[in-house]
């Protein structure tokens, strides 16, 4: 995703696409359909801001052959050696997980919004909203809304899944973190840098304490018992 952002900001950086293709190949071979869910996210990030760039479609298509060839070879050989493998993958990763609740994880469509706000990112979400009004440079605004668009699209995709687990939202946490610190990249005022950093540290400390208490008490064990 960072390589794609780098290419969107500067289409002359051809190496970014190559790095992205290699990373996407590794992700497909290790995470399967979970990695493929980023394709619509990247597309949304590419068209989020005007003026829209004109990508090097020929180069993109050629580089896409790398993950396609790797996936076809790996899954084809696996299916040839162990017939029924493709059916098992489809059932476990898509039909039995995305279309049907798996292992009792049956929650509402708003589950990830509630988790991010209540447990993981509440204070930082406030800073994210403030950051939208603080960034002034055109490049920073473009980066902000590209990343925000990608974050929202990913959350929508996993929210449509019938199986919702809190760690499925983990991949967007780094993107949200970038949105939080983006104002610091263009405001060189030492006082602003210090105050913004202080807010971030305070939220981290309070959030850690809140989650620590929640996780320990939810298991029926007091914090003092855990420390002992």
Coordinates of N, CA and C in Angstrom, one line a residue:
X1 N 0.8 -1.2 0.0 CA 0.0 0.0 0.0 C 0.9 1.3 0.0
X2 N 1.9 1.2 0.8 CA 2.8 2.4 0.8 C 3.5 2.6 -0.6
X3 N 3.9 1.5 -1.2 CA 4.4 1.6 -2.5 C 3.5 2.2 -3.5
X4 N 2.2 1.8 -3.4 CA 1.2 2.3 -4.3 C 1.0 3.8 -4.1
X5 N 1.0 4.2 -2.8 CA 0.9 5.6 -2.5 C 2.0 6.4 -3.1
X6 N 3.2 5.8 -2.9 CA 4.4 6.5 -3.5 C 4.3 6.7 -5.0
X7 N 3.7 5.7 -5.7 CA 3.5 5.8 -7.1 C 2.5 6.8 -7.5
X8 N 1.4 6.8 -6.7 CA 0.3 7.8 -7.0 C 0.8 9.2 -6.8
X9 N 1.7 9.4 -5.8 CA 2.2 10.8 -5.6 C 3.3 11.2 -6.6
X10 N 4.0 10.2 -7.2 CA 5.0 10.4 -8.2 C 5.0 9.3 -9.2
X11 N 4.2 9.3 -10.2 CA 4.2 8.2 -11.2 C 5.5 7.9 -11.9
X12 N 6.5 8.7 -11.8 CA 7.8 8.4 -12.4 C 8.5 7.4 -11.6
X13 N 8.1 7.1 -10.4 CA 8.8 6.1 -9.5 C 8.3 4.7 -9.9
X14 N 8.9 4.2 -11.0 CA 8.5 2.9 -11.5 C 8.9 1.8 -10.5
X15 N 9.9 1.9 -9.7 CA 10.3 0.9 -8.8 C 9.2 0.6 -7.7
X16 N 8.4 1.6 -7.4 CA 7.3 1.4 -6.5 C 6.4 0.4 -6.9
X17 N 6.1 0.3 -8.2 CA 5.1 -0.7 -8.7 C 5.8 -2.1 -8.7
X18 N 7.1 -2.1 -9.0 CA 7.7 -3.4 -8.9 C 7.7 -4.0 -7.5
X19 N 8.0 -3.1 -6.5 CA 8.0 -3.5 -5.1 C 6.6 -3.9 -4.7
X20 N 5.6 -3.2 -5.1 CA 4.2 -3.5 -4.8 C 3.9 -4.9 -5.4
X21 N 4.3 -5.2 -6.6 CA 4.0 -6.5 -7.2 C 4.6 -7.6 -6.5
X22 N 5.8 -7.5 -6.0 CA 6.5 -8.5 -5.3 C 5.8 -8.7 -3.9
X23 N 5.5 -7.6 -3.2 CA 4.9 -7.7 -1.9 C 3.5 -8.3 -2.0
X24 N 2.8 -8.0 -3.1 CA 1.4 -8.5 -3.3 C 1.5 -10.0 -3.6
X25 N 2.5 -10.4 -4.3 CA 2.7 -11.8 -4.6 C 2.9 -12.6 -3.3
X26 N 3.8 -12.1 -2.4 CA 4.0 -12.7 -1.1 C 2.8 -12.8 -0.3
X27 N 2.0 -11.7 -0.3 CA 0.8 -11.6 0.5 C -0.3 -12.7 0.0
X28 N -0.4 -12.8 -1.3 CA -1.3 -13.8 -1.9 C -1.0 -15.2 -1.5
X29 N 0.3 -15.5 -1.5 CA 0.8 -16.8 -1.2 C 0.7 -17.2 0.2
X30 N 0.7 -16.2 1.1 CA 0.6 -16.4 2.5 C -0.8 -16.2 3.1
X31 N -1.5 -15.2 2.6 CA -2.8 -14.8 3.2 C -4.0 -15.1 2.3
X32 N -3.7 -15.5 1.0 CA -4.8 -15.8 0.1 C -5.8 -14.7 -0.2
X33 N -7.1 -15.0 0.0 CA -8.1 -14.0 -0.4 C -8.1 -12.7 0.4
X34 N -7.5 -12.8 1.6 CA -7.4 -11.6 2.5 C -6.5 -10.6 1.8
X35 N -5.5 -11.0 1.1 CA -4.6 -10.1 0.4 C -5.4 -9.5 -0.9
X36 N -6.2 -10.4 -1.5 CA -6.9 -9.9 -2.7 C -7.9 -8.8 -2.4
X37 N -8.3 -8.8 -1.2 CA -9.3 -7.7 -0.8 C -8.8 -6.3 -0.9
X38 N -7.4 -6.2 -1.0 CA -6.8 -4.9 -1.1 C -6.9 -4.3 -2.5
X39 N -7.2 -5.1 -3.5 CA -7.3 -4.6 -4.9 C -8.3 -3.5 -5.0
X40 N -9.6 -3.7 -4.6 CA -10.5 -2.6 -4.7 C -10.1 -1.4 -3.8
X41 N -9.4 -1.6 -2.7 CA -8.9 -0.5 -1.9 C -7.9 0.3 -2.7
X42 N -6.9 -0.3 -3.4 CA -6.0 0.4 -4.2 C -6.6 1.2 -5.3
X43 N -7.6 0.5 -5.9 CA -8.3 1.2 -7.0 C -9.0 2.5 -6.5
X44 N -9.7 2.4 -5.3 CA -10.4 3.5 -4.7 C -9.4 4.6 -4.4
X45 N -8.2 4.3 -3.9 CA -7.2 5.3 -3.6 C -6.7 6.0 -4.8
X46 N -6.7 5.2 -5.9 CA -6.2 5.8 -7.2 C -7.1 6.8 -7.8
X47 N -8.4 6.7 -7.5 CA -9.4 7.6 -8.1 C -10.0 8.6 -7.1
X48 N -9.4 8.6 -5.9 CA -10.0 9.4 -4.9 C -9.8 10.9 -5.0
X49 N -8.8 11.3 -5.7 CA -8.4 12.7 -5.7 C -8.3 13.2 -7.2
X50 N -8.8 14.4 -7.4 CA -8.6 15.1 -8.7 C -7.5 16.1 -8.6
X51 N -6.7 16.3 -9.6 CA -6.7 15.6 -10.9 C -6.2 14.2 -10.8
X52 N -6.8 13.3 -11.4 CA -6.4 11.9 -11.3 C -5.2 11.6 -12.2
X53 N -4.3 10.8 -11.8 CA -3.2 10.5 -12.6 C -3.5 9.5 -13.7
X54 N -2.7 9.5 -14.7 CA -2.9 8.5 -15.8 C -1.8 7.4 -15.6
X55 N -2.2 6.3 -15.0 CA -1.2 5.2 -14.7 C -0.6 4.6 -16.0
X56 N 0.5 4.0 -15.8 CA 1.2 3.3 -16.9 C 0.5 1.9 -16.9
X57 N -0.6 1.8 -17.6 CA -1.4 0.6 -17.6 C -0.6 -0.6 -18.1
X58 N 0.2 -0.4 -19.1 CA 1.0 -1.5 -19.7 C 1.9 -2.1 -18.6
X59 N 2.6 -1.2 -17.9 CA 3.5 -1.7 -16.9 C 2.8 -2.4 -15.8
X60 N 1.6 -1.8 -15.4 CA 0.8 -2.4 -14.3 C 0.4 -3.8 -14.7
X61 N -0.1 -4.0 -15.9 CA -0.6 -5.3 -16.4 C 0.6 -6.3 -16.4
X62 N 1.7 -5.9 -16.9 CA 2.9 -6.8 -16.9 C 3.3 -7.2 -15.5
X63 N 3.3 -6.2 -14.6 CA 3.7 -6.6 -13.2 C 2.6 -7.4 -12.5
X64 N 1.4 -7.3 -12.9 CA 0.3 -8.1 -12.4 C 0.5 -9.6 -12.7
X65 N 1.2 -9.8 -13.8 CA 1.4 -11.2 -14.3 C 2.3 -12.0 -13.2
X66 N 3.1 -11.2 -12.4 CA 3.9 -11.9 -11.4 C 3.1 -12.6 -10.4
X67 N 2.2 -11.8 -9.7 CA 1.3 -12.6 -8.7 C 0.4 -13.6 -9.3
X68 N -0.1 -13.3 -10.5 CA -1.0 -14.2 -11.2 C -0.3 -15.5 -11.5
X69 N 0.9 -15.4 -12.0 CA 1.7 -16.6 -12.4 C 2.0 -17.4 -11.1
X70 N 2.4 -16.7 -10.0 CA 2.8 -17.4 -8.8 C 1.6 -18.1 -8.2
X71 N 0.4 -17.5 -8.2 CA -0.8 -18.1 -7.6 C -1.2 -19.3 -8.4
X72 N -1.2 -19.1 -9.8 CA -1.6 -20.2 -10.6 C -0.7 -21.4 -10.5
X73 N 0.6 -21.2 -10.4 CA 1.6 -22.3 -10.3 C 1.4 -22.9 -8.9
X74 N 1.3 -22.1 -7.9 CA 1.3 -22.7 -6.5 C 0.0 -23.5 -6.3
X75 N -1.2 -22.9 -6.6 CA -2.4 -23.6 -6.3 C -2.6 -24.7 -7.3
X76 N -2.2 -24.5 -8.6 CA -2.3 -25.6 -9.5 C -1.5 -26.8 -9.2
X77 N -0.3 -26.6 -8.7 CA 0.6 -27.7 -8.3 C 0.0 -28.4 -7.0
X78 N -0.5 -27.6 -6.1 CA -1.1 -28.1 -4.9 C -2.3 -28.9 -5.2
X79 N -3.2 -28.5 -6.1 CA -4.3 -29.2 -6.5 C -4.0 -30.5 -7.2
X80 N -2.9 -30.5 -8.0 CA -2.5 -31.7 -8.7 C -2.0 -32.7 -7.7
X81 N -1.2 -32.3 -6.7 CA -0.6 -33.2 -5.8 C -1.7 -33.7 -4.7
X82 N -2.6 -32.8 -4.3 CA -3.6 -33.1 -3.4 C -5.0 -32.7 -3.9
X83 N -5.6 -33.5 -4.7 CA -6.9 -33.1 -5.3 C -7.9 -32.7 -4.2
X84 N -8.7 -31.7 -4.5 CA -9.6 -31.1 -3.6 C -9.1 -30.0 -2.8
X85 N -7.8 -29.6 -3.0 CA -7.3 -28.5 -2.3 C -8.0 -27.2 -2.6
X86 N -8.2 -26.9 -3.8 CA -8.9 -25.7 -4.2 C -10.3 -25.5 -3.6
X87 N -11.0 -26.7 -3.5 CA -12.3 -26.6 -2.9 C -12.2 -26.3 -1.4
X88 N -11.2 -26.9 -0.8 CA -11.0 -26.6 0.7 C -10.6 -25.2 0.9
X89 N -9.8 -24.6 0.0 CA -9.4 -23.2 0.2 C -10.6 -22.3 0.0
X90 N -11.4 -22.6 -1.1 CA -12.6 -21.7 -1.3 C -13.6 -21.8 -0.2
X91 N -13.7 -23.0 0.4 CA -14.7 -23.2 1.5 C -14.2 -22.5 2.8
X92 N -12.9 -22.6 3.0 CA -12.4 -22.1 4.3 C -12.2 -20.6 4.2
X93 N -11.8 -20.0 3.1 CA -11.4 -18.6 3.0 C -12.6 -17.7 2.5
X94 N -13.5 -18.3 1.7 CA -14.5 -17.4 1.2 C -15.9 -17.9 1.6
X95 N -16.3 -19.0 1.1 CA -17.7 -19.5 1.3 C -18.0 -19.7 2.8
X96 N -17.0 -20.3 3.5 CA -17.2 -20.7 4.9 C -16.8 -19.6 5.9
X97 N -16.3 -18.5 5.4 CA -15.8 -17.4 6.3 C -16.4 -16.1 5.9
X98 N -16.3 -15.7 4.6 CA -16.9 -14.4 4.2 C -18.4 -14.4 4.0
X99 N -18.9 -15.5 3.5 CA -20.4 -15.6 3.3 C -21.2 -16.2 4.4
X100 N -20.5 -17.0 5.3 CA -21.1 -17.5 6.5 C -20.3 -17.3 7.7
X101 N -21.0 -17.1 8.9 CA -20.3 -16.9 10.1 C -19.4 -18.1 10.5
X102 N -18.2 -17.9 10.9 CA -17.3 -19.0 11.2 C -17.0 -19.0 12.7
X103 N -17.1 -20.1 13.3 CA -16.7 -20.3 14.7 C -17.4 -19.3 15.7
X104 N -18.7 -19.1 15.3 CA -19.5 -18.3 16.2 C -19.3 -16.8 16.1
X105 N -18.5 -16.3 15.2 CA -18.2 -14.9 15.1 C -19.3 -14.2 14.3
X106 N -20.5 -14.1 14.9 CA -21.7 -13.5 14.2 C -22.0 -12.2 14.9
X107 N -21.6 -11.1 14.3 CA -21.8 -9.8 14.9 C -22.5 -8.8 13.9
X108 N -22.8 -7.6 14.3 CA -23.5 -6.7 13.4 C -22.5 -6.0 12.4
X109 N -23.1 -5.4 11.4 CA -22.2 -4.8 10.4 C -21.4 -3.6 10.9
X110 N -21.8 -3.1 12.0 CA -21.1 -1.9 12.6 C -20.0 -2.4 13.6
X111 N -19.7 -3.6 13.6 CA -18.8 -4.2 14.6 C -17.4 -3.5 14.6
X112 N -16.8 -3.3 13.4 CA -15.5 -2.7 13.4 C -15.4 -1.3 13.8
X113 N -16.5 -0.5 13.4 CA -16.6 0.8 13.9 C -16.6 0.9 15.4
X114 N -17.4 0.0 16.0 CA -17.5 0.0 17.4 C -16.2 -0.4 18.1
X115 N -15.5 -1.4 17.5 CA -14.2 -1.9 18.1 C -13.2 -0.8 18.0
X116 N -13.1 -0.1 16.9 CA -12.1 0.9 16.7 C -12.3 2.1 17.6
X117 N -13.6 2.4 17.8 CA -13.9 3.6 18.6 C -13.8 3.3 20.1
X118 N -14.3 2.1 20.5 CA -14.4 1.8 21.9 C -13.1 1.2 22.5
X119 N -12.3 0.5 21.7 CA -11.2 -0.2 22.3 C -9.8 0.2 21.8
X120 N -9.7 0.5 20.5 CA -8.4 0.6 19.9 C -8.0 2.0 19.5
X121 N -8.9 2.8 18.9 CA -8.5 4.0 18.2 C -9.3 5.2 18.6
X122 N -10.0 5.2 19.7 CA -11.0 6.3 20.0 C -10.3 7.7 20.0
X123 N -9.3 7.9 20.8 CA -8.7 9.2 20.9 C -8.0 9.5 19.5
X124 N -7.4 8.5 18.9 CA -6.7 8.8 17.6 C -7.7 9.2 16.5
X125 N -8.9 8.6 16.6 CA -9.9 9.0 15.6 C -10.3 10.5 15.7
X126 N -10.3 11.0 16.9 CA -10.5 12.4 17.1 C -9.4 13.2 16.5
X127 N -8.1 12.8 16.7 CA -7.0 13.4 16.1 C -7.0 13.3 14.6
X128 N -7.5 12.2 14.1 CA -7.6 12.1 12.6 C -8.6 13.1 12.0
X129 N -9.7 13.3 12.7 CA -10.7 14.3 12.3 C -10.1 15.7 12.3
X130 N -9.4 16.0 13.4 CA -8.7 17.3 13.5 C -7.7 17.5 12.4
X131 N -7.0 16.4 12.1 CA -5.9 16.5 11.1 C -6.4 16.9 9.7
X132 N -7.7 16.5 9.4 CA -8.2 16.9 8.1 C -8.3 18.4 7.9
X133 N -8.4 19.1 9.0 CA -8.6 20.6 8.9 C -7.2 21.3 9.1
X134 N -6.2 20.5 9.6 CA -4.9 21.1 9.9 C -4.0 21.1 8.7
X135 N -4.0 20.0 7.9 CA -3.2 19.9 6.8 C -3.6 20.9 5.7
X136 N -2.6 21.6 5.2 CA -2.8 22.8 4.3 C -2.2 22.5 2.9
X137 N -1.1 21.9 2.8 CA -0.4 21.7 1.5 C -1.2 20.7 0.7
X138 N -1.2 21.0 -0.6 CA -2.0 20.2 -1.5 C -1.5 18.7 -1.5
X139 N -0.2 18.5 -1.4 CA 0.3 17.1 -1.4 C -0.2 16.4 -0.1
X140 N -0.2 17.1 1.0 CA -0.6 16.5 2.2 C -2.1 16.2 2.2
X141 N -2.9 17.1 1.6 CA -4.4 16.9 1.5 C -4.6 15.7 0.6
X142 N -3.9 15.6 -0.5 CA -4.1 14.4 -1.4 C -3.8 13.1 -0.7
X143 N -2.6 13.1 0.0 CA -2.2 11.9 0.8 C -3.3 11.6 1.8
X144 N -3.8 12.6 2.5 CA -4.8 12.4 3.6 C -6.0 11.7 3.0
X145 N -6.6 12.2 2.0 CA -7.8 11.7 1.5 C -7.7 10.4 0.7
X146 N -6.5 10.2 0.1 CA -6.3 8.9 -0.5 C -6.2 7.8 0.6
X147 N -5.5 8.1 1.7 CA -5.4 7.1 2.8 C -6.7 6.9 3.5
X148 N -7.4 8.0 3.7 CA -8.8 7.9 4.3 C -9.7 7.1 3.5
X149 N -9.7 7.3 2.2 CA -10.6 6.6 1.3 C -10.2 5.1 1.3
X150 N -8.9 4.7 1.3 CA -8.5 3.3 1.3 C -8.9 2.7 2.6
X151 N -8.8 3.4 3.7 CA -9.2 2.9 5.0 C -10.7 2.6 5.1
X152 N -11.5 3.5 4.6 CA -12.9 3.3 4.7 C -13.4 2.2 3.8
X153 N -12.8 2.1 2.6 CA -13.2 1.0 1.7 C -12.8 -0.3 2.2
X154 N -11.6 -0.5 2.9 CA -11.3 -1.7 3.5 C -12.2 -2.1 4.6
X155 N -12.6 -1.1 5.4 CA -13.5 -1.4 6.5 C -14.9 -1.8 6.0
X156 N -15.3 -1.2 4.9 CA -16.6 -1.6 4.3 C -16.5 -3.0 3.8
X157 N -15.4 -3.4 3.2 CA -15.3 -4.8 2.6 C -15.4 -5.8 3.7
X158 N -14.6 -5.6 4.8 CA -14.6 -6.6 5.9 C -15.9 -6.5 6.7
X159 N -16.6 -5.4 6.7 CA -17.9 -5.3 7.4 C -19.0 -6.1 6.7
X160 N -18.8 -6.3 5.3 CA -19.8 -7.1 4.6 C -19.6 -8.6 4.9
X161 N -18.4 -8.9 5.4 CA -18.1 -10.4 5.7 C -19.1 -10.8 6.8
X162 N -19.5 -12.1 6.7 CA -20.4 -12.7 7.7 C -19.6 -13.0 9.0
X163 N -18.3 -13.2 8.8 CA -17.4 -13.5 10.0 C -16.6 -12.2 10.3
X164 N -16.8 -11.7 11.5 CA -16.2 -10.4 11.9 C -15.4 -10.7 13.1
X165 N -14.1 -10.5 13.1 CA -13.2 -10.7 14.2 C -12.3 -9.4 14.3
X166 N -12.0 -9.0 15.5 CA -11.4 -7.7 15.7 C -10.1 -7.5 15.0
X167 N -9.3 -8.6 15.0 CA -8.0 -8.5 14.4 C -8.0 -8.4 12.8
X168 N -9.2 -8.6 12.2 CA -9.3 -8.4 10.8 C -9.1 -6.9 10.4
X169 N -9.4 -6.0 11.4 CA -9.2 -4.6 11.1 C -7.8 -4.1 11.3
X170 N -6.9 -5.0 11.7 CA -5.5 -4.6 12.0 C -4.8 -4.0 10.9
X171 N -5.0 -4.5 9.6 CA -4.2 -3.9 8.5 C -4.4 -2.4 8.3
X172 N -5.6 -1.8 8.8 CA -5.8 -0.4 8.5 C -5.2 0.5 9.6
X173 N -4.8 -0.2 10.7 CA -4.2 0.6 11.8 C -3.0 1.4 11.4
X174 N -2.1 0.9 10.7 CA -0.9 1.7 10.2 C -1.4 2.9 9.3
X175 N -2.4 2.6 8.5 CA -2.9 3.7 7.6 C -3.5 4.8 8.5
X176 N -4.3 4.4 9.5 CA -4.9 5.4 10.4 C -3.8 6.2 11.2
X177 N -2.7 5.5 11.5 CA -1.6 6.1 12.3 C -0.9 7.2 11.4
X178 N -0.8 6.9 10.1 CA -0.2 7.9 9.2 C -1.1 9.1 9.2
X179 N -2.4 9.0 9.2 CA -3.3 10.1 9.1 C -3.1 11.0 10.4
X180 N -2.9 10.3 11.5 CA -2.7 11.0 12.8 C -1.4 11.9 12.8
X181 N -0.3 11.4 12.3 CA 0.9 12.1 12.3 C 1.2 13.0 11.1
X182 N 0.3 12.9 10.1 CA 0.5 13.7 8.9 C 0.6 15.2 9.1
X183 N -0.1 15.8 10.1 CA 0.1 17.2 10.3 C 1.5 17.6 10.8
X184 N 2.2 16.6 11.4 CA 3.5 16.9 11.9 C 4.5 17.0 10.8
X185 N 4.2 16.5 9.6 CA 5.1 16.6 8.5 C 5.2 17.9 7.8
X186 N 4.2 18.8 8.0 CA 4.2 20.1 7.4 C 4.2 21.3 8.4
X187 N 4.0 21.0 9.6 CA 4.1 22.0 10.6 C 5.4 21.9 11.4
X188 N 6.3 22.8 11.1 CA 7.6 22.8 11.7 C 7.7 23.6 13.1
X189 N 6.6 24.2 13.4 CA 6.6 24.9 14.7 C 6.8 24.0 15.9
X190 N 7.9 24.2 16.6 CA 8.3 23.3 17.8 C 7.1 23.2 18.8
X191 N 6.4 24.3 19.0 CA 5.3 24.2 20.0 C 4.2 23.2 19.5
X192 N 3.9 23.3 18.2 CA 2.9 22.4 17.6 C 3.4 21.0 17.7
X193 N 4.6 20.8 17.3 CA 5.2 19.4 17.3 C 5.1 18.8 18.7
X194 N 5.5 19.6 19.7 CA 5.4 19.2 21.1 C 4.0 18.8 21.5
X195 N 3.1 19.8 21.3 CA 1.7 19.5 21.7 C 1.1 18.3 21.1
X196 N 1.3 18.2 19.8 CA 0.7 17.1 19.0 C 1.3 15.8 19.5
X197 N 2.6 15.8 19.7 CA 3.2 14.6 20.3 C 2.7 14.2 21.7
X198 N 2.5 15.3 22.5 CA 2.0 15.0 23.8 C 0.6 14.4 23.8
X199 N -0.3 14.9 22.9 CA -1.6 14.3 22.7 C -1.5 12.8 22.4
X200 N -0.6 12.5 21.4 CA -0.5 11.1 21.0 C 0.0 10.2 22.1
X201 N 1.0 10.7 22.9 CA 1.5 9.9 24.0 C 0.4 9.7 25.1
X202 N -0.3 10.8 25.4 CA -1.4 10.7 26.4 C -2.4 9.7 26.0
X203 N -2.8 9.7 24.7 CA -3.8 8.8 24.2 C -3.3 7.3 24.3
X204 N -2.0 7.1 23.9 CA -1.4 5.8 24.0 C -1.4 5.3 25.4
X205 N -1.0 6.1 26.4 CA -0.9 5.7 27.8 C -2.3 5.3 28.3
X206 N -3.3 6.2 28.1 CA -4.6 6.0 28.6 C -5.3 4.8 27.9
X207 N -5.1 4.7 26.6 CA -5.6 3.6 25.8 C -5.1 2.3 26.3
X208 N -3.8 2.2 26.6 CA -3.2 1.0 27.0 C -3.7 0.6 28.4
X209 N -3.9 1.6 29.3 CA -4.5 1.3 30.6 C -5.9 0.8 30.5
X210 N -6.7 1.4 29.6 CA -8.1 1.1 29.5 C -8.2 -0.4 28.9
X211 N -7.4 -0.7 27.9 CA -7.5 -2.0 27.3 C -6.9 -3.1 28.2
X212 N -5.9 -2.7 29.0 CA -5.4 -3.6 30.0 C -6.4 -4.0 31.0
X213 N -7.2 -3.1 31.5 CA -8.2 -3.4 32.5 C -9.3 -4.2 31.8
X214 N -9.7 -3.8 30.6 CA -10.8 -4.5 29.9 C -10.4 -5.9 29.6
X215 N -9.2 -6.2 29.1 CA -8.9 -7.5 28.8 C -8.7 -8.4 30.0
X216 N -8.2 -7.9 31.1 CA -8.0 -8.7 32.3 C -9.3 -9.0 33.0
X217 N -10.2 -8.0 33.1 CA -11.4 -8.2 33.8 C -12.4 -9.0 33.0
X218 N -12.3 -8.9 31.6 CA -13.2 -9.7 30.8 C -12.9 -11.2 30.9
X219 N -11.7 -11.6 31.4 CA -11.4 -13.0 31.6 C -11.7 -13.4 33.0
X220 N -12.2 -12.5 33.8 CA -12.6 -12.8 35.2 C -11.4 -12.8 36.1
X221 N -10.3 -12.1 35.7 CA -9.1 -12.0 36.5 C -8.8 -10.6 36.8
X222 N -8.5 -10.2 38.0 CA -8.2 -8.8 38.3 C -6.8 -8.5 37.9
X223 N -6.5 -7.2 37.6 CA -5.1 -6.8 37.2 C -4.1 -7.2 38.3
X224 N -4.4 -7.1 39.6 CA -3.5 -7.4 40.6 C -3.1 -8.8 40.6
X225 N -4.0 -9.7 40.3 CA -3.7 -11.1 40.2 C -2.8 -11.4 39.0
X226 N -3.0 -10.7 37.9 CA -2.1 -10.9 36.8 C -0.7 -10.5 37.1
X227 N -0.6 -9.3 37.8 CA 0.8 -8.8 38.1 C 1.5 -9.7 39.1
X228 N 0.7 -10.4 40.0 CA 1.4 -11.3 40.9 C 1.8 -12.6 40.2

